[in-house]
Every structure is written in C-alpha cells, then in structure tokens.
C-alpha cells in the first residue's frame, strides 16, 4: 500500500494554496497523510510514477497502429481539407454564426437564439448526439456513455437522469448507435472537424428552447440545424471566406510544401482526391505551394463526393478544361496535368493500376476518407488528427502525471481492500471510492471541462479512438510530421501489454517518445 489505511483516519492537514507542490496534487492526496508536509507528499507521489513514464511527448511524432514500411510505399494520396490544408479556429466561429443566422432568417427560428455566441472549447470531435432525446454525449469503445459527459443544451444532465432515460443503463445498443459511417437511425456521431460548430449550434439552440420554456421537437431541430450547417457549405460561404483571406485561415502551408517537395524529389507518385471544388483547391494550393502546384501530382480529382467515391461505381470521371469548365469526352486514362471531377474508386484503380499496400492515403475523416480504403482495398491509411497537439501537451504536464498516478494507485488499493468486509474497511473503501470519482473528473477536465479527452474515457478508449485504431495504420497531428522521418523508415506499433500480460520492456510504458531526431528539412520551418 502506498498509504496504509490506518493513516487515512485522523485530522486533515492544512493545504497551503501558495505552495507550488500543492498546486499539482489533488487536495485529498494532501489530506491523506496527517501532519505530513505537502512537499514530502509530492515527493512520495512522484516516487510511484512508473520509471518509464515520459513527460516529454512530442506532438510531431507519427503514431503507429500497424507496422508500415515507407520503403514499400510508392504512391502517396491526399485529401485536401484538414489534410493538405489546415485551417485556423477562426473558421469555426464564422460557420457557426452564419448557420445560426440561417436558422433565424431562413427557418424563422426565434431572434433570441442570436444571443448565443460561439464557444470555441465547448465540444470535442467524436461525440454522439441522440437525435430523439436532444442529448450530446461521449461514448466509449464498448458503447457505454461516460458519466458526466451528457449535455442537454448547455447544461449537464445528472447521471441519475441519464440512467432513467436509457432504461437503467449507460449502454447504447448497437442498433441505435451510429452505423458504419456514423449515421445511425437514432444516434449520430460527429467525426469531422467541421462538425464542431454544428455540435455547438445544436447545444445552443436546444438550450434556448429549454430555458425559454418553449415546446419543440428535438428531431426537427436536429434536421434544421444540420440543413443550416449544410447551407454554409453548399452556398460556398466557407470557400469565399478562405479564398478572401488565405493568410488568416490556412496554417502551416510552408510545411505542406516541404512534404510535397520531399516526396517528389525521391520519386514518389502523388495524387489528390477531395470533395472541394477546383477553384478553391487551386487558390489554396497556389498559396501554400506555388502556381505550379499541379506539377507535384500525377492525378488530381475534385468534387469526388466521398465516401460514395469509394463505395459506388456509378459516376464516371469528367475532365475540366483550363477554365474549370466541364468536358464531356470519355476518360480512358488519368493523365498528369489534368483536372478530373467526380468519378469512382473502381475506375481509378482500373486506370491507374495503383493497388494494395503500395499506396498510403492521408485524410482527416475516419469514415469518409479511410475506412473503405483499408477494409475493402488494402491501402495503407494515415489519419490527420490536429487535436493530438493539444492533448499531448496536457499529457506531458506534471499535474496530469501526478493525478493519473494517484488515480491508478488508488484503484489498486481499492481492488485489494474490497475483499475485507469489516466495517472499518468499508468506511475506508467508500472514502477511496469518492476520492477516485473526484480524480476521474479532475483528469477529464484537464482536456475539456465538458467532455474530456478525444481519445479516452477514464479507463477505456473512446468510440472515436477505437475507430481511429481500426481504420488507420498510422496517425499524426499534421502532414508535416512526415518530415521527421526518412522515407525508408518503418513505423512499429508498440506492443502494449494486454490485461493478462505484464510489461517486460520499457517501451511498453513509454509509447509516445520521439526517438527520431528532427531531419534537416524541418530546421528552417520549425
């Protein structure tokens, strides 16, 4: 036992709010050892942190779910939005504000909704939305709702009420949950980065009707908000905003240019498949790479209509001329320097001959970009997850390491103590249980006060995280992470121990350390 049970009874020791050691330790940990200086407790807690734990996680690491040898990859494919082009958060507030105005002006929603401004850090990607109940929530890999992460409007729903709403369980049945592409009959999963403004608008609109005492149908509200968000994209507002101020909205363009230069210089073939229109892609790529950006790509396909591009074999390819106008001749080959529209993957594979693990495709949407390519066609897939940058910063803090270590230690103590049935042990167990609940909330709040980490609940991976592992061979914060590795590098997934195994090698405790030094290509960029 880290702290003997006998020491957990007695007067609580005072906590010094000015003490830097106290600032990194949960209050109840400091209270656990009566009469002990808080700095000593901090030292004791630090001693139980596993020796292999690393607080120097590097957000520029490429993380491997599956073994990938880049020497075997000849062809690199890319999505455009949030893959080649990363956007600033300013875009989210503009999408939110415009869709909110559509609700009021086009759908005739009450003017009072306009008072709800965009909240940048309210939602995280990968959340589920119960369409009929109007609830936004986080679900883990086993289809269980994480307690404390259910919101009706802008207000949390008590755990007791959640249990009542779902028949005495936190479990969401498979038949109600999201389908293969995240769109179930009753529950939708929000998987792309553009969905963050939509989740916030759903919460704000629900909140207005609830606080105003106005009866409404949550199903119709969901459809109206979805349509309002869709109008922002269909009417081209987002494209106009970005093209009008490329410096404001597009980030790390020079890093994208460096990646493309490096791949082409080493003889790799490149292609682009995006749902965005050519004029928008051309403007952005010219800004990031230069007027001759098309010289980098062997095939360029716009307005592809993914995920249908990967699953249907209906739409033929059409070529665009130099002015972006549609040509109607039959496409018998995919030629470099040309721009193609629509099409389908089956014709793409037939005309290009690019198949199997020779191809590595990068995208940000796990369903629309990656799932079919991995499961049906055997391509290698790479997920772009910009949130990794912030999440690794949190995981690297001393506060997180201490809180998580104490949480794990406390869980181990509870596991042992539960076999003792005497009254004193039961009292201590209940105290530890309450303390553990506080620690779980504390670690969750370090990421996001409402929904916690994108990647995990307390113990389990999130539904998003499980999908990330299932549909991507590797994942990274941005395309520029590739610049840290030689193109003959092999990414090896860490052999993390299963529940019935013991860690036998230090790498199993330290899965995110960046052991490959930055290559010269990054030195002038970073």
XYZ file of C-alpha atoms in Angstrom:
526
model
C 0.000 0.000 0.000
C 1.235 3.450 -0.896
C -0.529 4.982 2.108
C -1.526 2.495 4.849
C -5.218 2.533 5.627
C -4.535 3.409 9.269
C -3.024 6.713 8.220
C -6.142 7.745 6.340
C -8.006 8.420 9.611
C -7.328 11.467 11.716
C -7.377 15.278 11.391
C -6.865 16.685 7.914
C -3.601 18.531 7.357
C -3.893 22.132 6.138
C -3.179 22.858 2.458
C -1.088 25.867 1.564
C -2.692 27.492 -1.535
C 0.572 29.323 -2.286
C 2.635 26.122 -2.341
C 3.718 25.084 -5.852
C 3.791 21.435 -4.826
C 0.169 21.597 -3.662
C -0.889 23.067 -6.988
C -0.004 19.811 -8.729
C -1.594 17.398 -6.241
C -5.273 16.561 -5.728
C -6.465 18.016 -2.410
C -7.445 14.656 -0.953
C -3.970 13.299 -1.643
C -2.518 16.055 0.524
C -5.086 15.258 3.180
C -4.221 11.572 3.139
C -1.173 11.713 5.392
C -1.912 13.769 8.519
C 0.868 16.034 9.681
C 2.999 15.489 6.579
C 4.441 18.440 4.692
C 2.829 18.771 1.277
C 6.220 18.836 -0.470
C 7.005 15.458 1.075
C 3.676 14.100 -0.182
C 4.539 15.431 -3.640
C 7.858 13.602 -3.428
C 6.139 10.386 -2.307
C 3.663 10.611 -5.163
C 6.413 11.291 -7.687
C 8.196 8.170 -6.467
C 5.309 5.929 -7.512
C 5.232 7.264 -11.085
C 6.484 4.381 -13.272
C 10.155 4.916 -14.163
C 9.421 4.557 -17.874
C 6.709 7.238 -17.913
C 7.716 10.077 -20.181
C 6.588 13.680 -19.807
C 8.349 14.765 -22.973
C 5.809 13.543 -25.507
C 6.396 15.070 -28.909
C 3.323 16.111 -30.881
C 5.359 15.782 -34.099
C 5.552 12.020 -33.677
C 3.872 9.665 -36.143
C 1.986 7.082 -34.072
C 1.583 3.551 -35.442
C -1.431 1.273 -35.055
C 0.029 -1.146 -37.576
C 3.512 -1.806 -38.942
C 4.206 0.351 -42.008
C 7.457 0.309 -44.003
C 7.703 3.540 -46.010
C 10.250 1.903 -48.301
C 7.379 -0.191 -49.680
C 5.146 2.848 -50.332
C 5.459 4.234 -53.879
C 2.242 6.246 -54.088
C 1.012 8.916 -51.670
C -2.604 10.094 -51.813
C -4.166 13.060 -50.025
C -7.446 14.608 -49.051
C -7.385 18.419 -49.129
C -9.357 19.976 -46.250
C -7.637 19.435 -42.869
C -5.001 17.283 -44.575
C -3.018 19.306 -47.110
C -4.691 22.473 -45.804
C -5.034 23.009 -42.053
C -7.441 25.777 -41.025
C -7.427 28.155 -38.085
C -10.183 28.032 -35.475
C -11.492 31.378 -36.733
C -13.284 29.412 -39.448
C -15.415 27.575 -36.870
C -16.934 30.725 -35.410
C -17.825 32.009 -38.899
C -19.520 28.702 -39.800
C -21.430 28.801 -36.508
C -22.533 32.448 -36.859
C -23.674 32.050 -40.455
C -25.627 28.838 -39.743
C -27.215 30.469 -36.675
C -28.343 33.380 -38.859
C -29.777 30.891 -41.403
C -31.859 29.336 -38.617
C -33.315 32.728 -37.745
C -33.736 34.219 -41.215
C -34.462 31.173 -43.380
C -36.057 28.713 -40.931
C -37.752 31.531 -38.929
C -36.348 30.457 -35.550
C -36.725 32.967 -32.677
C -34.476 36.014 -32.709
C -33.353 35.181 -29.165
C -31.032 32.464 -30.493
C -28.749 35.211 -31.777
C -27.581 35.945 -28.231
C -25.715 32.606 -28.174
C -22.165 33.294 -29.299
C -19.818 30.551 -30.433
C -17.957 28.790 -27.596
C -14.636 27.526 -29.064
C -13.952 24.842 -26.461
C -17.450 23.566 -25.748
C -17.416 20.392 -27.861
C -14.786 17.894 -28.970
C -14.756 15.742 -32.080
C -16.178 12.214 -31.978
C -19.201 12.936 -29.754
C -22.561 11.225 -30.258
C -25.894 13.006 -30.489
C -29.157 11.307 -29.536
C -31.470 12.852 -32.114
C -34.755 11.983 -30.406
C -33.700 12.996 -26.898
C -31.624 16.029 -27.931
C -28.573 14.882 -25.937
C -24.901 15.360 -26.782
C -22.612 12.786 -25.135
C -19.341 10.879 -25.223
C -19.479 7.109 -25.726
C -16.623 4.682 -25.153
C -15.441 1.792 -27.326
C -17.880 -0.585 -25.601
C -20.946 1.567 -26.404
C -21.231 2.913 -22.850
C -21.951 6.559 -22.117
C -19.270 8.160 -19.970
C -20.936 9.536 -16.806
C -20.704 13.303 -16.510
C -20.467 13.880 -20.276
C -24.150 14.113 -21.253
C -25.432 17.588 -22.144
C -28.935 18.819 -22.895
C -28.375 22.217 -24.384
C -25.551 23.871 -22.462
C -26.337 22.102 -19.178
C -25.050 18.724 -17.953
C -27.641 16.021 -17.353
C -27.330 14.313 -13.922
C -26.146 10.718 -14.077
C -29.331 9.535 -12.355
C -31.462 11.084 -15.108
C -29.250 9.551 -17.822
C -29.854 6.122 -16.304
C -33.615 6.715 -16.328
C -33.557 7.876 -19.945
C -31.677 4.765 -21.068
C -33.592 2.154 -19.093
C -31.312 1.879 -16.075
C -28.059 1.504 -18.018
C -25.410 3.677 -19.630
C -25.256 1.292 -22.589
C -26.414 2.431 -26.044
C -27.468 -0.630 -28.102
C -25.745 -1.265 -31.400
C -28.967 -0.989 -33.393
C -29.473 2.560 -32.089
C -25.839 3.607 -32.311
C -24.074 5.064 -35.306
C -23.863 2.943 -38.416
C -20.668 2.302 -40.344
C -20.431 5.940 -41.423
C -21.505 7.398 -38.088
C -25.153 7.946 -39.031
C -27.408 5.646 -37.058
C -31.216 5.862 -37.059
C -31.348 7.444 -33.617
C -27.766 8.435 -32.794
C -25.280 10.302 -34.972
C -21.547 10.501 -34.385
C -19.782 13.735 -35.317
C -16.456 12.652 -36.781
C -15.043 15.511 -38.848
C -13.511 18.731 -37.590
C -16.093 20.847 -39.430
C -18.774 19.265 -37.179
C -17.580 21.118 -34.054
C -19.582 24.292 -34.909
C -22.616 22.089 -35.649
C -22.484 20.427 -32.215
C -22.179 23.832 -30.548
C -25.142 25.211 -32.519
C -27.242 22.162 -31.625
C -26.455 22.700 -27.944
C -27.164 26.437 -28.122
C -30.482 26.012 -29.958
C -31.685 23.292 -27.585
C -30.652 25.483 -24.668
C -32.667 28.444 -25.951
C -35.915 26.474 -26.181
C -35.378 24.785 -22.804
C -34.552 27.970 -20.887
C -37.348 29.885 -22.647
C -39.935 27.236 -21.765
C -40.881 26.739 -25.435
C -42.016 23.272 -26.509
C -40.177 21.892 -29.543
C -39.449 18.669 -31.407
C -35.757 17.663 -30.990
C -35.855 15.633 -34.248
C -36.949 18.606 -36.339
C -34.471 20.835 -34.557
C -31.664 18.433 -35.458
C -32.712 18.381 -39.113
C -32.961 22.180 -39.272
C -29.551 22.729 -37.687
C -27.976 20.118 -39.990
C -29.535 21.800 -43.009
C -28.405 25.252 -41.856
C -24.825 23.992 -41.471
C -25.101 22.317 -44.871
C -26.200 25.586 -46.468
C -22.956 27.228 -45.333
C -21.032 24.658 -47.347
C -23.433 24.270 -50.294
C -23.696 28.015 -50.864
C -19.907 28.271 -50.850
C -19.578 30.668 -47.918
C -16.643 28.798 -46.424
C -14.833 28.752 -49.747
C -15.302 32.523 -50.155
C -14.022 33.283 -46.641
C -10.885 31.206 -47.045
C -10.073 32.457 -50.550
C -10.561 36.068 -49.438
C -8.013 35.832 -46.578
C -5.720 32.827 -47.078
C -3.159 34.064 -44.533
C -5.819 34.221 -41.818
C -7.376 30.813 -42.367
C -4.682 28.485 -43.766
C -1.972 27.384 -41.337
C 1.401 25.668 -41.903
C 1.285 25.989 -45.670
C 5.087 26.004 -45.898
C 5.185 22.645 -44.142
C 2.769 21.145 -46.688
C 5.019 22.468 -49.465
C 8.064 20.882 -47.800
C 6.345 17.478 -47.607
C 5.339 17.523 -51.294
C 8.803 18.697 -52.424
C 10.446 15.907 -50.476
C 8.162 13.142 -51.721
C 8.505 14.155 -55.375
C 12.287 14.607 -55.097
C 12.537 10.963 -54.028
C 10.499 9.663 -56.929
C 7.147 9.107 -55.230
C 3.880 9.414 -57.179
C 1.257 11.715 -55.692
C -2.495 12.069 -56.159
C -5.273 14.207 -54.664
C -8.894 13.157 -54.094
C -11.058 15.850 -52.498
C -14.710 16.839 -52.234
C -13.824 20.518 -52.599
C -14.194 22.382 -55.949
C -11.174 23.057 -58.141
C -11.231 26.878 -57.803
C -10.988 26.567 -54.013
C -8.234 23.930 -54.077
C -6.289 25.845 -56.742
C -6.328 29.051 -54.698
C -5.215 27.307 -51.513
C -2.526 25.153 -53.119
C -1.137 28.147 -55.009
C -0.908 29.984 -51.685
C 0.873 27.096 -49.944
C 2.990 25.566 -52.717
C 3.057 27.978 -55.673
C 1.453 28.381 -59.102
C 2.997 25.154 -60.364
C 1.475 23.023 -57.606
C -0.201 20.718 -60.139
C 3.240 19.550 -61.276
C 3.577 17.683 -57.970
C 0.529 15.481 -58.590
C 0.116 12.673 -61.083
C -3.673 12.697 -60.653
C -5.971 15.436 -59.286
C -9.656 14.665 -58.602
C -12.052 17.319 -57.250
C -15.710 17.193 -56.134
C -15.247 13.450 -55.652
C -18.324 13.037 -53.435
C -16.611 10.871 -50.805
C -17.482 8.438 -49.251
C -19.599 7.471 -52.303
C -16.478 7.794 -54.456
C -15.052 4.790 -52.591
C -18.209 2.664 -52.436
C -20.223 3.294 -55.624
C -19.214 2.620 -59.224
C -21.803 4.852 -60.863
C -20.375 8.307 -61.580
C -17.852 8.449 -64.430
C -14.841 10.737 -64.442
C -15.175 14.073 -66.226
C -12.280 16.335 -67.215
C -12.174 20.057 -66.513
C -10.548 22.409 -69.015
C -8.164 25.247 -68.140
C -11.083 27.499 -67.163
C -12.635 24.886 -64.862
C -15.453 24.114 -67.329
C -16.693 20.545 -67.723
C -15.686 18.481 -70.773
C -17.778 15.528 -71.853
C -15.393 13.167 -73.646
C -14.939 9.652 -72.301
C -11.981 9.283 -69.936
C -9.679 6.429 -70.948
C -6.680 7.473 -68.864
C -5.851 9.671 -65.875
C -3.129 11.998 -67.119
C -0.765 14.251 -65.229
C -1.552 17.939 -65.549
C -5.285 17.346 -65.997
C -8.085 18.012 -63.517
C -10.814 15.410 -63.093
C -14.202 15.703 -61.432
C -16.365 13.075 -59.673
C -15.570 9.514 -60.794
C -15.283 6.447 -58.582
C -12.579 4.335 -56.992
C -13.151 1.305 -59.216
C -12.376 3.295 -62.368
C -9.492 4.961 -60.527
C -7.931 1.581 -59.713
C -8.500 0.320 -63.270
C -6.970 3.373 -64.933
C -4.069 3.928 -62.528
C -3.162 0.371 -61.557
C -2.326 1.632 -58.036
C -3.325 -1.061 -55.596
C -2.690 -2.505 -52.160
C -0.045 -1.549 -49.641
C 1.993 0.390 -52.214
C -0.497 3.219 -51.617
C -0.620 5.389 -48.470
C -3.635 7.713 -48.300
C -3.913 10.641 -45.858
C -7.240 12.034 -44.614
C -8.898 13.534 -41.549
C -12.304 11.785 -41.687
C -12.069 8.211 -40.442
C -15.236 7.088 -42.223
C -15.324 9.114 -45.435
C -11.585 9.059 -46.131
C -10.083 5.925 -44.643
C -12.465 3.104 -43.694
C -13.274 1.675 -47.129
C -9.722 2.076 -48.406
C -8.346 -0.028 -45.553
C -11.108 -2.627 -45.214
C -12.023 -3.205 -48.860
C -8.954 -2.289 -50.871
C -5.929 -2.887 -48.657
C -4.458 0.595 -48.997
C -2.339 1.921 -46.184
C -4.100 4.771 -44.393
C -2.895 7.724 -42.334
C -5.236 9.814 -40.171
C -4.576 13.511 -39.611
C -5.668 14.374 -36.051
C -4.820 18.032 -35.249
C -6.137 17.623 -31.685
C -3.069 15.499 -30.881
C -1.009 18.632 -30.448
C -3.044 19.949 -27.531
C -3.719 16.538 -25.992
C -0.023 15.620 -25.852
C 0.687 18.940 -24.141
C -1.797 18.054 -21.407
C -0.466 14.506 -21.023
C 3.065 15.902 -20.678
C 2.245 18.143 -17.696
C 3.347 17.246 -14.192
C -0.179 17.844 -12.935
C -1.566 15.180 -15.262
C 1.183 12.670 -14.403
C 0.656 13.086 -10.649
C -3.148 12.977 -10.857
C -3.176 9.914 -13.099
C -0.561 8.102 -10.999
C -2.511 8.660 -7.814
C -5.713 7.595 -9.584
C -4.093 4.335 -10.658
C -2.568 3.753 -7.232
C -5.909 4.407 -5.545
C -7.653 1.998 -7.905
C -5.126 -0.677 -6.984
C -5.706 -0.050 -3.272
C -9.467 -0.353 -3.746
C -9.041 -3.582 -5.670
C -7.195 -5.118 -2.726
C -9.320 -3.623 0.043
C -12.664 -4.786 -1.387
C -12.016 -8.323 -0.101
C -12.157 -7.018 3.509
C -15.746 -6.900 4.773
C -15.259 -5.406 8.260
C -16.964 -2.049 8.981
C -13.694 -0.042 9.185
C -12.544 -1.307 5.794
C -15.920 -0.496 4.261
C -15.668 3.098 5.529
C -12.189 3.492 4.057
C -13.297 1.899 0.780
C -16.170 4.375 0.484
C -13.772 7.289 1.099
C -11.420 5.988 -1.552
C -14.318 5.484 -3.966
C -15.382 9.130 -3.568
C -11.802 10.290 -3.947
C -11.406 8.226 -7.108
C -14.539 9.807 -8.569
C -13.065 13.264 -7.891
C -9.782 12.291 -9.529
C -11.534 10.985 -12.632
C -13.366 14.291 -13.026
C -10.129 16.186 -12.432
C -8.184 14.323 -15.127
C -11.111 14.670 -17.556
C -11.294 18.427 -17.001
C -7.629 18.882 -17.879
C -8.598 18.190 -21.512
C -12.094 19.655 -21.795
C -14.417 20.539 -18.874
C -17.494 19.191 -20.640
C -16.334 16.070 -22.463
C -12.713 15.372 -21.556
C -10.194 13.784 -23.907
C -10.936 12.991 -27.535
C -9.178 9.645 -27.143
C -10.294 8.079 -23.858
C -12.718 7.914 -21.013
C -11.218 7.104 -17.599
C -10.043 3.578 -18.462
C -11.382 2.799 -21.907
C -10.700 4.194 -25.366
C -13.477 6.378 -26.743
C -15.624 5.257 -29.652
C -13.551 7.679 -31.777
C -10.277 6.191 -30.547
C -11.350 2.646 -31.340
C -12.326 3.707 -34.861
C -9.002 5.517 -35.230
C -7.135 2.294 -34.408
C -9.379 0.269 -36.696
C -9.239 2.451 -39.813
C -5.739 3.999 -39.765
C -2.348 2.315 -39.964
C -0.673 5.466 -38.626
C -1.914 8.790 -37.275
C -0.346 12.189 -36.648
C -1.180 15.799 -35.785
C -0.330 17.162 -39.236
C 1.211 16.139 -42.527
C 4.464 17.871 -41.525
C 5.190 15.065 -39.037
C 6.416 13.044 -42.024
C 9.388 15.402 -42.281
C 10.808 13.899 -39.108
C 11.374 10.532 -40.766
C 13.408 9.113 -43.596
C 11.281 7.690 -46.423
C 12.692 4.223 -45.774
C 11.613 4.380 -42.104
C 9.469 1.599 -40.655
C 6.790 2.537 -38.121
C 6.435 -0.189 -35.496
C 3.404 -0.245 -33.197
C 4.291 -0.566 -29.521
C 3.483 -3.951 -28.014
C 1.455 -2.603 -25.124
C 0.556 -5.340 -22.613
C -2.869 -6.936 -22.646
C -4.782 -7.183 -19.391
C -3.407 -10.664 -18.689
C 0.197 -9.707 -19.622
C 2.948 -7.919 -17.723
C 5.105 -5.137 -19.220
C 8.529 -6.624 -19.901
C 10.149 -3.805 -21.864
C 10.365 -0.116 -21.001
C 8.968 0.979 -24.396
C 5.661 -0.527 -23.314
C 5.414 2.174 -20.661
C 6.562 4.993 -22.924
C 4.748 4.869 -26.255
C 4.983 8.467 -27.372
C 8.618 9.492 -27.007
C 10.120 10.941 -30.139
C 13.267 8.864 -30.643
C 13.968 10.001 -34.204
C 15.788 13.361 -34.309
C 14.382 16.115 -36.473
C 15.704 15.865 -40.011
C 17.317 18.853 -41.692
C 14.185 19.560 -43.744
C 12.412 20.725 -40.570
C 15.125 23.013 -39.249
C 14.170 26.022 -41.384
C 10.437 25.528 -40.799
C 10.120 24.989 -37.057
